[in-house]
JSON list of C-alpha atoms in Angstrom, two decimals:
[
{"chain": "A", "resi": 408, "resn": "UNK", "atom": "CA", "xyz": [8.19, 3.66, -13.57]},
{"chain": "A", "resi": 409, "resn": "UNK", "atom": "CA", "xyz": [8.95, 5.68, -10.68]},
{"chain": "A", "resi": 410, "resn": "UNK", "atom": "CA", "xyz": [9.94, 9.80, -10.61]},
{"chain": "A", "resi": 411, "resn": "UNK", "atom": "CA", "xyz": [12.05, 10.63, -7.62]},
{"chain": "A", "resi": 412, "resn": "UNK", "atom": "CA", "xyz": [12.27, 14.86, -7.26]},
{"chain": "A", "resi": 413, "resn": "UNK", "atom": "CA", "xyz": [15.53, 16.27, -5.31]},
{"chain": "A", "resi": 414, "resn": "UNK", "atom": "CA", "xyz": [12.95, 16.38, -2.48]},
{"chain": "A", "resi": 415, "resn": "UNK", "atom": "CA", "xyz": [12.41, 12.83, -2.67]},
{"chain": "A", "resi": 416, "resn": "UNK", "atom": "CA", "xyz": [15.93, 12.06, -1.94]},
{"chain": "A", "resi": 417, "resn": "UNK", "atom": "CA", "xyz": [16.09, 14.50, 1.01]},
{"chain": "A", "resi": 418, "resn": "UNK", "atom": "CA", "xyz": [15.45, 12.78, 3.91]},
{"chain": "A", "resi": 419, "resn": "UNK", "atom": "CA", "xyz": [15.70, 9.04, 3.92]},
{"chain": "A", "resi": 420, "resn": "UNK", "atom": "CA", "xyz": [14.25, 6.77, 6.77]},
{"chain": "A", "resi": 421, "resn": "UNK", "atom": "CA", "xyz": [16.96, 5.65, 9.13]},
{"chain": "A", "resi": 422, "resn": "UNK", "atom": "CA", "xyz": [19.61, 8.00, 7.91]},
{"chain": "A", "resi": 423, "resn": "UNK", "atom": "CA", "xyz": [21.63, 8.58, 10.52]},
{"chain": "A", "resi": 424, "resn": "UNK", "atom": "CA", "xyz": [23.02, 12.86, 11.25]},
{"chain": "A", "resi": 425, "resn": "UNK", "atom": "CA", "xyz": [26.08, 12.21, 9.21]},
{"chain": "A", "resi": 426, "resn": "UNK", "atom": "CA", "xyz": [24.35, 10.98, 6.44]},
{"chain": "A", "resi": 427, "resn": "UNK", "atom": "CA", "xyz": [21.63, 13.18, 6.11]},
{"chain": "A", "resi": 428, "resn": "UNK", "atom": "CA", "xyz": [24.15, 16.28, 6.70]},
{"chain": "A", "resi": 429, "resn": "UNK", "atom": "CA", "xyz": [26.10, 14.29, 3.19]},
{"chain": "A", "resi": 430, "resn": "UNK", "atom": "CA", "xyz": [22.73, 13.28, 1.64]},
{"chain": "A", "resi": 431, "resn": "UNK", "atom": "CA", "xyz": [21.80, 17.38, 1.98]},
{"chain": "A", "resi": 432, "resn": "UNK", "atom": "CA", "xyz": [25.48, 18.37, 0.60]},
{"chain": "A", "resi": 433, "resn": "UNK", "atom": "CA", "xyz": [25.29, 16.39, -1.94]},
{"chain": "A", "resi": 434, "resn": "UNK", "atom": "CA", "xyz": [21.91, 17.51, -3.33]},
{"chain": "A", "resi": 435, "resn": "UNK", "atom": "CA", "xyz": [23.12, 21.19, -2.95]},
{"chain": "A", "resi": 436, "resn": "UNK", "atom": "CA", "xyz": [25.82, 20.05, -5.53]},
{"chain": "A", "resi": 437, "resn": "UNK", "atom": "CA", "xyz": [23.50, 18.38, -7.63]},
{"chain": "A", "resi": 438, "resn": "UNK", "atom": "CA", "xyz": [21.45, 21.68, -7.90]},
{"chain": "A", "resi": 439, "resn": "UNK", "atom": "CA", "xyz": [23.92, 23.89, -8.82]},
{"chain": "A", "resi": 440, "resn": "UNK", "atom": "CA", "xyz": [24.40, 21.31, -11.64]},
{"chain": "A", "resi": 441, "resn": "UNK", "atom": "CA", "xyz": [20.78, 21.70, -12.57]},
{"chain": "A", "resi": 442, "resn": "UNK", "atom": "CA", "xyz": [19.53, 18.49, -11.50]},
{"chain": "A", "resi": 443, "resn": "UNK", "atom": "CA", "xyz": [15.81, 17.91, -11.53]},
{"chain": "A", "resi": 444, "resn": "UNK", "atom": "CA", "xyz": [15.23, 14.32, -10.60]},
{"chain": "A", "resi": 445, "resn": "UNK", "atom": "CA", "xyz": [15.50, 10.77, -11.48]},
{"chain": "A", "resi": 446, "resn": "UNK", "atom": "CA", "xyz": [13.30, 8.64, -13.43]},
{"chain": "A", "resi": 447, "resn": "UNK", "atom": "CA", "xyz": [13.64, 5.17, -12.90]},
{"chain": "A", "resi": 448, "resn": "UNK", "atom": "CA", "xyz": [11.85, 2.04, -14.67]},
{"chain": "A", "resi": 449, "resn": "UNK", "atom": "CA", "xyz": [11.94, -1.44, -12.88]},
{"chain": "A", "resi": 450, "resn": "UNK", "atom": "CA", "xyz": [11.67, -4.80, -14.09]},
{"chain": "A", "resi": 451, "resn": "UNK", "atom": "CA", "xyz": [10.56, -7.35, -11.91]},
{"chain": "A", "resi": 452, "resn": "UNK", "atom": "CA", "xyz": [9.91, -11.10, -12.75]},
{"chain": "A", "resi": 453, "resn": "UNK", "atom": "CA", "xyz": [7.47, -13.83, -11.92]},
{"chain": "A", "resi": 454, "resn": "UNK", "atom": "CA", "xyz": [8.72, -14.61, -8.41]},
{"chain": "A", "resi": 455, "resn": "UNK", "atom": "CA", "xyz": [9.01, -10.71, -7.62]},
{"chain": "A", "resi": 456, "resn": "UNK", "atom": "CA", "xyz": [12.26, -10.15, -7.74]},
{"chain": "A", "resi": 457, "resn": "UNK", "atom": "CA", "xyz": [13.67, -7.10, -9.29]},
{"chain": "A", "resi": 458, "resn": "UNK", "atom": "CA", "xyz": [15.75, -7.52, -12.05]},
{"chain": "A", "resi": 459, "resn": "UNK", "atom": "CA", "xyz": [16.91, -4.69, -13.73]},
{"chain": "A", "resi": 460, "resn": "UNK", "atom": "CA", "xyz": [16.51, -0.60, -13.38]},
{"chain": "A", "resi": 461, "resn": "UNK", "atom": "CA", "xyz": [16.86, 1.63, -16.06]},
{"chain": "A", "resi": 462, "resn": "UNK", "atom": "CA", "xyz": [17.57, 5.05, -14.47]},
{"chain": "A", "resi": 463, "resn": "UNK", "atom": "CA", "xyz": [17.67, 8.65, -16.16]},
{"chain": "A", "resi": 464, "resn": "UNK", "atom": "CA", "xyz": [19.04, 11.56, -14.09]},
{"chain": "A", "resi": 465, "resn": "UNK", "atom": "CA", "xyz": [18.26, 14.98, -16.28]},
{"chain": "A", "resi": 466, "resn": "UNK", "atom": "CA", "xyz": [19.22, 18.04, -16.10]},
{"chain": "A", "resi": 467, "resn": "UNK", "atom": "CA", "xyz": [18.10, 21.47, -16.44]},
{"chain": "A", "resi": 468, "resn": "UNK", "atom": "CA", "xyz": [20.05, 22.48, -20.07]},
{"chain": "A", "resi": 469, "resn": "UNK", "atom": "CA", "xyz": [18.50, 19.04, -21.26]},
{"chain": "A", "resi": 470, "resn": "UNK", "atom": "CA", "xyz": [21.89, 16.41, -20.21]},
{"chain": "A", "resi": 471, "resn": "UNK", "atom": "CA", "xyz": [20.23, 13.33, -19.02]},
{"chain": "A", "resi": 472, "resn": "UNK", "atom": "CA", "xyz": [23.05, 10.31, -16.68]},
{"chain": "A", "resi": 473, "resn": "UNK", "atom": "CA", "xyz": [21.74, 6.83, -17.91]},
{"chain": "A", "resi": 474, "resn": "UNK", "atom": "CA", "xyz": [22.41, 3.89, -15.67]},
{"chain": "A", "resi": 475, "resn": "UNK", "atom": "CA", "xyz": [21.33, 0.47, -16.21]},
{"chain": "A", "resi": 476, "resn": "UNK", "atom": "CA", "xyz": [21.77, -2.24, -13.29]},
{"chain": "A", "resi": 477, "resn": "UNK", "atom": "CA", "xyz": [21.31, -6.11, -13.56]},
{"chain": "A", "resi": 478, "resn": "UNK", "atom": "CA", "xyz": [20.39, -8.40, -10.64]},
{"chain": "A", "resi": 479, "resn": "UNK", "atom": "CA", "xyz": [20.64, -12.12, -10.24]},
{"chain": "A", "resi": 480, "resn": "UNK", "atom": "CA", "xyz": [21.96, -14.51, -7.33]},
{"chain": "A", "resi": 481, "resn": "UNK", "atom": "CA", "xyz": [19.03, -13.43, -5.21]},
{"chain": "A", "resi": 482, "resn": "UNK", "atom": "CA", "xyz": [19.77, -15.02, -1.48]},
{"chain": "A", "resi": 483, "resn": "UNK", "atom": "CA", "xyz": [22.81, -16.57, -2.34]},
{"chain": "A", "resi": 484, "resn": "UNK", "atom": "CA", "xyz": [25.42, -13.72, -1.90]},
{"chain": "A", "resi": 485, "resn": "UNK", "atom": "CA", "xyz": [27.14, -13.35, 1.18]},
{"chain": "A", "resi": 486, "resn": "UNK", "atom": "CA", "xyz": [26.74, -11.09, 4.10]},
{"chain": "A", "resi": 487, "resn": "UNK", "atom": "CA", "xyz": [28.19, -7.54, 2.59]},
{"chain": "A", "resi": 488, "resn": "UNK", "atom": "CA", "xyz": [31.13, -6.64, 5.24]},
{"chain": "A", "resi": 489, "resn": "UNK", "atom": "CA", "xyz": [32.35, -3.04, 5.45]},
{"chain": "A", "resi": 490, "resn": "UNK", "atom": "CA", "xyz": [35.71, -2.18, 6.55]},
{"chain": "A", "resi": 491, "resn": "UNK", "atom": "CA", "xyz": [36.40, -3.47, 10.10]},
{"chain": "A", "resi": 492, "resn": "UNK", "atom": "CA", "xyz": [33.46, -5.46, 10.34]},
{"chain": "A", "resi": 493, "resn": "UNK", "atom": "CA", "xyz": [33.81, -8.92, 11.46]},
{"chain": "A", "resi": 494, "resn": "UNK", "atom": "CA", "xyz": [31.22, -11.96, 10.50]},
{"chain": "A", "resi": 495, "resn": "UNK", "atom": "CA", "xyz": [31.00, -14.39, 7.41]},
{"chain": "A", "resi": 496, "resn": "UNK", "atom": "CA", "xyz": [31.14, -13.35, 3.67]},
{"chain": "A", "resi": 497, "resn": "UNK", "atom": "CA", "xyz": [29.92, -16.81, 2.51]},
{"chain": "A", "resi": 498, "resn": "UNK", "atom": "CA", "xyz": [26.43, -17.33, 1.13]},
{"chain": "A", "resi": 499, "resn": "UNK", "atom": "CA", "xyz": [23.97, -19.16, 3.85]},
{"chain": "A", "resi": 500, "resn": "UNK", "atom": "CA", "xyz": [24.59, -23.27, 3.43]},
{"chain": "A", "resi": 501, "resn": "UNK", "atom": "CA", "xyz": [21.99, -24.51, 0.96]},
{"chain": "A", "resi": 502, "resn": "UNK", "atom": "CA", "xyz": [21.47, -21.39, -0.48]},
{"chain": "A", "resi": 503, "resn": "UNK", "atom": "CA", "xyz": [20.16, -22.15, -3.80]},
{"chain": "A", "resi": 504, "resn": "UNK", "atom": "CA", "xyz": [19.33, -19.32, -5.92]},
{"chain": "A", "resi": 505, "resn": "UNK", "atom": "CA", "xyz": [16.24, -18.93, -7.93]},
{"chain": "A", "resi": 506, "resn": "UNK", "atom": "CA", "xyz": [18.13, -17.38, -10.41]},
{"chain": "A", "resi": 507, "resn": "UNK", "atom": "CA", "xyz": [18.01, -19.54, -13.95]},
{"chain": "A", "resi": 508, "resn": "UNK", "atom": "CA", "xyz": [20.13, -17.48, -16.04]},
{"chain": "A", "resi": 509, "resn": "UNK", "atom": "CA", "xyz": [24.00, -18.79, -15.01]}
]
C-alpha cells in the first residue's frame, strides 16, 4: 500500500515547465474540491510485474474516487505513439509475453 499526499504529486522528476505549471493547476482544483490524497494498493506477481492497483482518492466531506486498473501483455505492446510522432506501433519480433492469463 502506498499514500501519496497533494504534496507528493507536486513536483514530479522530469516534468517538463508546462507540465509542472498543469500538474500545479490541477492540484489547486483538486483542493478546492477537498482532496487529501490517494491511497493506492498494488499487486504484483511472482516475476515482479505489477498487476493490478486499487486506488482511493478521498475527500475532505468523506467522498472517496475508486479506480481499479488491470495489467497483462507485459513487453509485448507496441511502442505508444502520440500525435505526430513517427516510428513503429508493432510489438518487438519475438515478443512473447509472460502473461498466462489470455
Amino acid at each position: 500500500r502506498v499514500a501519496i499526499s497533494p504534496a507528493d504529486q507536486a513536483g514530479p522528476p522530469g516534468a517538463t515547465p508546462a507540465e509542472a505549471t498543469a500538474i500545479q493547476a490541477a492540484l489547486a482544483q483538486l483542493a478546492t474540491e477537498g482532496y487529501t490524497g490517494t491511497e493506492v494498493t498494488i499487486a504484483i506477481d511472482d516475476s515482479g510485474y505489477i498487476r493490478q492497483t486499487d486506488s482511493v482518492a478521498q475527500f475532505s466531506d468523506g467522498t472517496t474516487q475508486s479506480t481499479e486498473v488491470t495489467f497483462s501483455d507485459f513487453g509485448c505492446a507496441g511502442q505508444v505513439l502520440m500525435p505526430g510522432q513517427g516510428g513503429s506501433g508493432t510489438p518487438p519480433a519475438g515478443c512473447v509475453s509472460p502473461d498466462k492469463s489470455g
